[in-house]
Amino acid sequence: MNFPDLTFLASTGGGGISRAADVDRVVSGGGMLTDVAWLRVATTAWLAQAEDGDFITRMLSNPLILPVGLLLIFYLTFIAPERRRRAEEAKMMASLKKNDRVVTVGGIHGTVVATAADSDVVTLRVDESSNTRLKVNRSAIAKITTPPKDKEKESKTKEPASGSD
């Protein structure tokens, strides 16, 4: 069907509405518009209004700004911290060595007696006097409680100040 009010659309290859005045001309002409024509008129009018504004107005009128913003917030809130935590945990598990004091996820404190880089099992000594040993999964170790060597040396070299006031 060819509507007389929309003839300029056909003559310009379908992109004839470029300003709000063209939209007014189509709507005020009294011609019947199909659903597709209304969609085209509304979309083109919206784009024409966005072209009239500055860069910020065009960016904020973009319908994709909300989903992209929500995905960015979701990534920064949930995914990035979880990746960081997993990387730190993997680094801790890789640095696990003999004589490290550790705490398991069950709250058991012990000292690493044996560990192999290719093994998932770590042997812990949990009692100094009776030499009680437990084998636990490497993933069951929550944290290493051995202080770093620098702090250990500092605490040995610093002596408490005498109370002679």
PDB file of N, CA, C and O in Angstrom, residues 7-55:
ATOM      1  N   THR A   7       4.727   9.409   0.777  1.00  0.00           N
ATOM      2  CA  THR A   7       5.411   9.280  -0.501  1.00  0.00           C
ATOM      3  C   THR A   7       6.847   9.739  -0.418  1.00  0.00           C
ATOM      4  O   THR A   7       7.709   9.198  -1.096  1.00  0.00           O
ATOM      5  N   PHE A   8       7.130  10.730   0.429  1.00  0.00           N
ATOM      6  CA  PHE A   8       8.517  11.195   0.543  1.00  0.00           C
ATOM      7  C   PHE A   8       9.406  10.142   1.186  1.00  0.00           C
ATOM      8  O   PHE A   8      10.594  10.117   0.993  1.00  0.00           O
ATOM      9  N   LEU A   9       8.810   9.210   1.955  1.00  0.00           N
ATOM     10  CA  LEU A   9       9.593   8.111   2.513  1.00  0.00           C
ATOM     11  C   LEU A   9      10.086   7.195   1.404  1.00  0.00           C
ATOM     12  O   LEU A   9      11.243   6.789   1.390  1.00  0.00           O
ATOM     13  N   ALA A  10       9.213   6.882   0.466  1.00  0.00           N
ATOM     14  CA  ALA A  10       9.594   5.998  -0.634  1.00  0.00           C
ATOM     15  C   ALA A  10      10.597   6.682  -1.555  1.00  0.00           C
ATOM     16  O   ALA A  10      11.516   6.057  -2.061  1.00  0.00           O
ATOM     17  N   SER A  11      10.441   7.989  -1.761  1.00  0.00           N
ATOM     18  CA  SER A  11      11.337   8.681  -2.682  1.00  0.00           C
ATOM     19  C   SER A  11      12.738   8.847  -2.120  1.00  0.00           C
ATOM     20  O   SER A  11      13.691   9.001  -2.859  1.00  0.00           O
ATOM     21  N   THR A  12      12.886   8.815  -0.800  1.00  0.00           N
ATOM     22  CA  THR A  12      14.215   8.968  -0.202  1.00  0.00           C
ATOM     23  C   THR A  12      14.766   7.645   0.297  1.00  0.00           C
ATOM     24  O   THR A  12      15.671   7.625   1.105  1.00  0.00           O
ATOM     25  N   GLY A  13      14.200   6.563  -0.119  1.00  0.00           N
ATOM     26  CA  GLY A  13      14.706   5.251   0.288  1.00  0.00           C
ATOM     27  C   GLY A  13      14.274   4.854   1.678  1.00  0.00           C
ATOM     28  O   GLY A  13      14.892   4.039   2.308  1.00  0.00           O
ATOM     29  N   GLY A  14      13.229   5.434   2.189  1.00  0.00           N
ATOM     30  CA  GLY A  14      12.701   5.051   3.494  1.00  0.00           C
ATOM     31  C   GLY A  14      13.258   5.852   4.634  1.00  0.00           C
ATOM     32  O   GLY A  14      12.856   5.683   5.761  1.00  0.00           O
ATOM     33  N   GLY A  15      14.179   6.753   4.388  1.00  0.00           N
ATOM     34  CA  GLY A  15      14.762   7.515   5.477  1.00  0.00           C
ATOM     35  C   GLY A  15      14.402   8.984   5.387  1.00  0.00           C
ATOM     36  O   GLY A  15      15.206   9.830   5.713  1.00  0.00           O
ATOM     37  N   GLY A  16      13.222   9.279   4.929  1.00  0.00           N
ATOM     38  CA  GLY A  16      12.844  10.668   4.664  1.00  0.00           C
ATOM     39  C   GLY A  16      12.540  11.487   5.891  1.00  0.00           C
ATOM     40  O   GLY A  16      12.551  12.708   5.831  1.00  0.00           O
ATOM     41  N   ILE A  17      12.221  10.873   7.024  1.00  0.00           N
ATOM     42  CA  ILE A  17      11.900  11.638   8.220  1.00  0.00           C
ATOM     43  C   ILE A  17      13.202  11.918   8.940  1.00  0.00           C
ATOM     44  O   ILE A  17      13.851  11.017   9.435  1.00  0.00           O
ATOM     45  N   SER A  18      13.583  13.165   8.976  1.00  0.00           N
ATOM     46  CA  SER A  18      14.844  13.490   9.622  1.00  0.00           C
ATOM     47  C   SER A  18      14.686  14.579  10.661  1.00  0.00           C
ATOM     48  O   SER A  18      15.597  14.845  11.404  1.00  0.00           O
ATOM     49  N   ARG A  19      13.543  15.211  10.727  1.00  0.00           N
ATOM     50  CA  ARG A  19      13.329  16.283  11.694  1.00  0.00           C
ATOM     51  C   ARG A  19      11.954  16.130  12.310  1.00  0.00           C
ATOM     52  O   ARG A  19      11.096  15.408  11.793  1.00  0.00           O
ATOM     53  N   ALA A  20      11.741  16.826  13.389  1.00  0.00           N
ATOM     54  CA  ALA A  20      10.441  16.794  14.045  1.00  0.00           C
ATOM     55  C   ALA A  20       9.370  17.378  13.140  1.00  0.00           C
ATOM     56  O   ALA A  20       8.209  16.966  13.188  1.00  0.00           O
ATOM     57  N   ALA A  21       9.709  18.318  12.262  1.00  0.00           N
ATOM     58  CA  ALA A  21       8.738  18.913  11.342  1.00  0.00           C
ATOM     59  C   ALA A  21       8.216  17.871  10.372  1.00  0.00           C
ATOM     60  O   ALA A  21       7.029  17.872  10.026  1.00  0.00           O
ATOM     61  N   ASP A  22       9.074  16.948   9.928  1.00  0.00           N
ATOM     62  CA  ASP A  22       8.625  15.880   9.040  1.00  0.00           C
ATOM     63  C   ASP A  22       7.648  14.952   9.751  1.00  0.00           C
ATOM     64  O   ASP A  22       6.678  14.487   9.166  1.00  0.00           O
ATOM     65  N   VAL A  23       7.905  14.674  11.014  1.00  0.00           N
ATOM     66  CA  VAL A  23       6.997  13.836  11.792  1.00  0.00           C
ATOM     67  C   VAL A  23       5.653  14.517  11.910  1.00  0.00           C
ATOM     68  O   VAL A  23       4.605  13.902  11.724  1.00  0.00           O
ATOM     69  N   ASP A  24       5.653  15.814  12.215  1.00  0.00           N
ATOM     70  CA  ASP A  24       4.399  16.557  12.312  1.00  0.00           C
ATOM     71  C   ASP A  24       3.656  16.523  10.993  1.00  0.00           C
ATOM     72  O   ASP A  24       2.430  16.410  10.958  1.00  0.00           O
ATOM     73  N   ARG A  25       4.370  16.626   9.871  1.00  0.00           N
ATOM     74  CA  ARG A  25       3.741  16.628   8.567  1.00  0.00           C
ATOM     75  C   ARG A  25       3.064  15.288   8.288  1.00  0.00           C
ATOM     76  O   ARG A  25       1.948  15.238   7.783  1.00  0.00           O
ATOM     77  N   VAL A  26       3.699  14.196   8.680  1.00  0.00           N
ATOM     78  CA  VAL A  26       3.107  12.875   8.462  1.00  0.00           C
ATOM     79  C   VAL A  26       1.886  12.688   9.346  1.00  0.00           C
ATOM     80  O   VAL A  26       0.839  12.238   8.890  1.00  0.00           O
ATOM     81  N   VAL A  27       2.010  13.058  10.620  1.00  0.00           N
ATOM     82  CA  VAL A  27       0.923  12.833  11.564  1.00  0.00           C
ATOM     83  C   VAL A  27      -0.251  13.765  11.279  1.00  0.00           C
ATOM     84  O   VAL A  27      -1.411  13.364  11.323  1.00  0.00           O
ATOM     85  N   SER A  28       0.005  15.018  10.963  1.00  0.00           N
ATOM     86  CA  SER A  28      -1.084  15.970  10.750  1.00  0.00           C
ATOM     87  C   SER A  28      -1.735  15.817   9.391  1.00  0.00           C
ATOM     88  O   SER A  28      -2.781  16.396   9.136  1.00  0.00           O
ATOM     89  N   GLY A  29      -1.148  15.025   8.495  1.00  0.00           N
ATOM     90  CA  GLY A  29      -1.718  14.830   7.167  1.00  0.00           C
ATOM     91  C   GLY A  29      -3.014  14.063   7.205  1.00  0.00           C
ATOM     92  O   GLY A  29      -3.773  14.053   6.247  1.00  0.00           O
ATOM     93  N   GLY A  30      -3.314  13.390   8.278  1.00  0.00           N
ATOM     94  CA  GLY A  30      -4.570  12.675   8.405  1.00  0.00           C
ATOM     95  C   GLY A  30      -4.553  11.324   7.736  1.00  0.00           C
ATOM     96  O   GLY A  30      -5.562  10.633   7.711  1.00  0.00           O
ATOM     97  N   GLY A  31      -3.444  10.932   7.149  1.00  0.00           N
ATOM     98  CA  GLY A  31      -3.348   9.634   6.488  1.00  0.00           C
ATOM     99  C   GLY A  31      -3.303   8.515   7.495  1.00  0.00           C
ATOM    100  O   GLY A  31      -2.936   8.701   8.646  1.00  0.00           O
ATOM    101  N   MET A  32      -3.690   7.325   7.084  1.00  0.00           N
ATOM    102  CA  MET A  32      -3.649   6.166   7.964  1.00  0.00           C
ATOM    103  C   MET A  32      -2.239   5.591   7.933  1.00  0.00           C
ATOM    104  O   MET A  32      -1.658   5.394   6.877  1.00  0.00           O
ATOM    105  N   LEU A  33      -1.703   5.354   9.090  1.00  0.00           N
ATOM    106  CA  LEU A  33      -0.366   4.783   9.182  1.00  0.00           C
ATOM    107  C   LEU A  33      -0.463   3.354   9.698  1.00  0.00           C
ATOM    108  O   LEU A  33      -1.230   3.062  10.611  1.00  0.00           O
ATOM    109  N   THR A  34       0.311   2.470   9.127  1.00  0.00           N
ATOM    110  CA  THR A  34       0.350   1.091   9.616  1.00  0.00           C
ATOM    111  C   THR A  34       1.222   1.053  10.873  1.00  0.00           C
ATOM    112  O   THR A  34       1.886   2.029  11.229  1.00  0.00           O
ATOM    113  N   ASP A  35       1.227  -0.108  11.528  1.00  0.00           N
ATOM    114  CA  ASP A  35       2.041  -0.257  12.739  1.00  0.00           C
ATOM    115  C   ASP A  35       3.517  -0.070  12.436  1.00  0.00           C
ATOM    116  O   ASP A  35       4.257   0.533  13.206  1.00  0.00           O
ATOM    117  N   VAL A  36       3.954  -0.577  11.299  1.00  0.00           N
ATOM    118  CA  VAL A  36       5.356  -0.441  10.923  1.00  0.00           C
ATOM    119  C   VAL A  36       5.693   1.021  10.676  1.00  0.00           C
ATOM    120  O   VAL A  36       6.745   1.520  11.082  1.00  0.00           O
ATOM    121  N   ALA A  37       4.766   1.739  10.012  1.00  0.00           N
ATOM    122  CA  ALA A  37       5.007   3.155   9.738  1.00  0.00           C
ATOM    123  C   ALA A  37       5.061   3.944  11.042  1.00  0.00           C
ATOM    124  O   ALA A  37       5.889   4.844  11.199  1.00  0.00           O
ATOM    125  N   TRP A  38       4.179   3.623  11.988  1.00  0.00           N
ATOM    126  CA  TRP A  38       4.206   4.323  13.278  1.00  0.00           C
ATOM    127  C   TRP A  38       5.526   4.060  14.008  1.00  0.00           C
ATOM    128  O   TRP A  38       6.105   4.958  14.606  1.00  0.00           O
ATOM    129  N   LEU A  39       5.970   2.820  13.958  1.00  0.00           N
ATOM    130  CA  LEU A  39       7.233   2.490  14.602  1.00  0.00           C
ATOM    131  C   LEU A  39       8.384   3.253  13.965  1.00  0.00           C
ATOM    132  O   LEU A  39       9.240   3.797  14.647  1.00  0.00           O
ATOM    133  N   ARG A  40       8.371   3.322  12.631  1.00  0.00           N
ATOM    134  CA  ARG A  40       9.406   4.052  11.916  1.00  0.00           C
ATOM    135  C   ARG A  40       9.357   5.542  12.261  1.00  0.00           C
ATOM    136  O   ARG A  40      10.377   6.182  12.493  1.00  0.00           O
ATOM    137  N   VAL A  41       8.147   6.112  12.325  1.00  0.00           N
ATOM    138  CA  VAL A  41       7.992   7.528  12.642  1.00  0.00           C
ATOM    139  C   VAL A  41       8.465   7.803  14.068  1.00  0.00           C
ATOM    140  O   VAL A  41       9.212   8.749  14.321  1.00  0.00           O
ATOM    141  N   ALA A  42       8.073   6.932  15.015  1.00  0.00           N
ATOM    142  CA  ALA A  42       8.459   7.150  16.413  1.00  0.00           C
ATOM    143  C   ALA A  42       9.968   7.009  16.591  1.00  0.00           C
ATOM    144  O   ALA A  42      10.597   7.816  17.283  1.00  0.00           O
ATOM    145  N   THR A  43      10.548   5.994  15.969  1.00  0.00           N
ATOM    146  CA  THR A  43      11.990   5.791  16.090  1.00  0.00           C
ATOM    147  C   THR A  43      12.761   6.939  15.479  1.00  0.00           C
ATOM    148  O   THR A  43      13.719   7.451  16.064  1.00  0.00           O
ATOM    149  N   THR A  44      12.330   7.359  14.314  1.00  0.00           N
ATOM    150  CA  THR A  44      13.033   8.448  13.644  1.00  0.00           C
ATOM    151  C   THR A  44      12.869   9.754  14.407  1.00  0.00           C
ATOM    152  O   THR A  44      13.807  10.546  14.497  1.00  0.00           O
ATOM    153  N   ALA A  45      11.698   9.975  14.975  1.00  0.00           N
ATOM    154  CA  ALA A  45      11.492  11.186  15.778  1.00  0.00           C
ATOM    155  C   ALA A  45      12.388  11.165  17.012  1.00  0.00           C
ATOM    156  O   ALA A  45      12.982  12.182  17.381  1.00  0.00           O
ATOM    157  N   TRP A  46      12.505  10.001  17.619  1.00  0.00           N
ATOM    158  CA  TRP A  46      13.356   9.896  18.798  1.00  0.00           C
ATOM    159  C   TRP A  46      14.813  10.157  18.430  1.00  0.00           C
ATOM    160  O   TRP A  46      15.535  10.858  19.135  1.00  0.00           O
ATOM    161  N   LEU A  47      15.251   9.610  17.298  1.00  0.00           N
ATOM    162  CA  LEU A  47      16.621   9.836  16.851  1.00  0.00           C
ATOM    163  C   LEU A  47      16.845  11.297  16.477  1.00  0.00           C
ATOM    164  O   LEU A  47      17.908  11.860  16.733  1.00  0.00           O
ATOM    165  N   ALA A  48      15.827  11.917  15.886  1.00  0.00           N
ATOM    166  CA  ALA A  48      15.953  13.328  15.516  1.00  0.00           C
ATOM    167  C   ALA A  48      16.088  14.199  16.759  1.00  0.00           C
ATOM    168  O   ALA A  48      16.869  15.155  16.782  1.00  0.00           O
ATOM    169  N   GLN A  49      15.346  13.862  17.795  1.00  0.00           N
ATOM    170  CA  GLN A  49      15.461  14.634  19.035  1.00  0.00           C
ATOM    171  C   GLN A  49      16.836  14.416  19.665  1.00  0.00           C
ATOM    172  O   GLN A  49      17.431  15.341  20.212  1.00  0.00           O
ATOM    173  N   ALA A  50      17.347  13.200  19.594  1.00  0.00           N
ATOM    174  CA  ALA A  50      18.655  12.922  20.179  1.00  0.00           C
ATOM    175  C   ALA A  50      19.762  13.633  19.402  1.00  0.00           C
ATOM    176  O   ALA A  50      20.756  14.046  19.981  1.00  0.00           O
ATOM    177  N   GLU A  51      19.593  13.782  18.089  1.00  0.00           N
ATOM    178  CA  GLU A  51      20.606  14.470  17.299  1.00  0.00           C
ATOM    179  C   GLU A  51      20.645  15.954  17.598  1.00  0.00           C
ATOM    180  O   GLU A  51      21.665  16.604  17.423  1.00  0.00           O
ATOM    181  N   ASP A  52      19.531  16.488  18.036  1.00  0.00           N
ATOM    182  CA  ASP A  52      19.485  17.915  18.352  1.00  0.00           C
ATOM    183  C   ASP A  52      20.243  18.243  19.641  1.00  0.00           C
ATOM    184  O   ASP A  52      20.715  19.356  19.810  1.00  0.00           O
ATOM    185  N   GLY A  53      20.376  17.268  20.559  1.00  0.00           N
ATOM    186  CA  GLY A  53      21.015  17.515  21.851  1.00  0.00           C
ATOM    187  C   GLY A  53      22.520  17.367  21.782  1.00  0.00           C
ATOM    188  O   GLY A  53      23.104  17.030  20.754  1.00  0.00           O
ATOM    189  N   ASP A  54      23.168  17.626  22.896  1.00  0.00           N
ATOM    190  CA  ASP A  54      24.613  17.474  22.966  1.00  0.00           C
ATOM    191  C   ASP A  54      24.985  16.006  23.204  1.00  0.00           C
ATOM    192  O   ASP A  54      24.122  15.136  23.240  1.00  0.00           O
ATOM    193  N   PHE A  55      26.244  15.730  23.376  1.00  0.00           N
ATOM    194  CA  PHE A  55      26.740  14.365  23.501  1.00  0.00           C
ATOM    195  C   PHE A  55      26.160  13.655  24.724  1.00  0.00           C
ATOM    196  O   PHE A  55      25.751  12.500  24.650  1.00  0.00           O
TER     197      PHE A  55
END
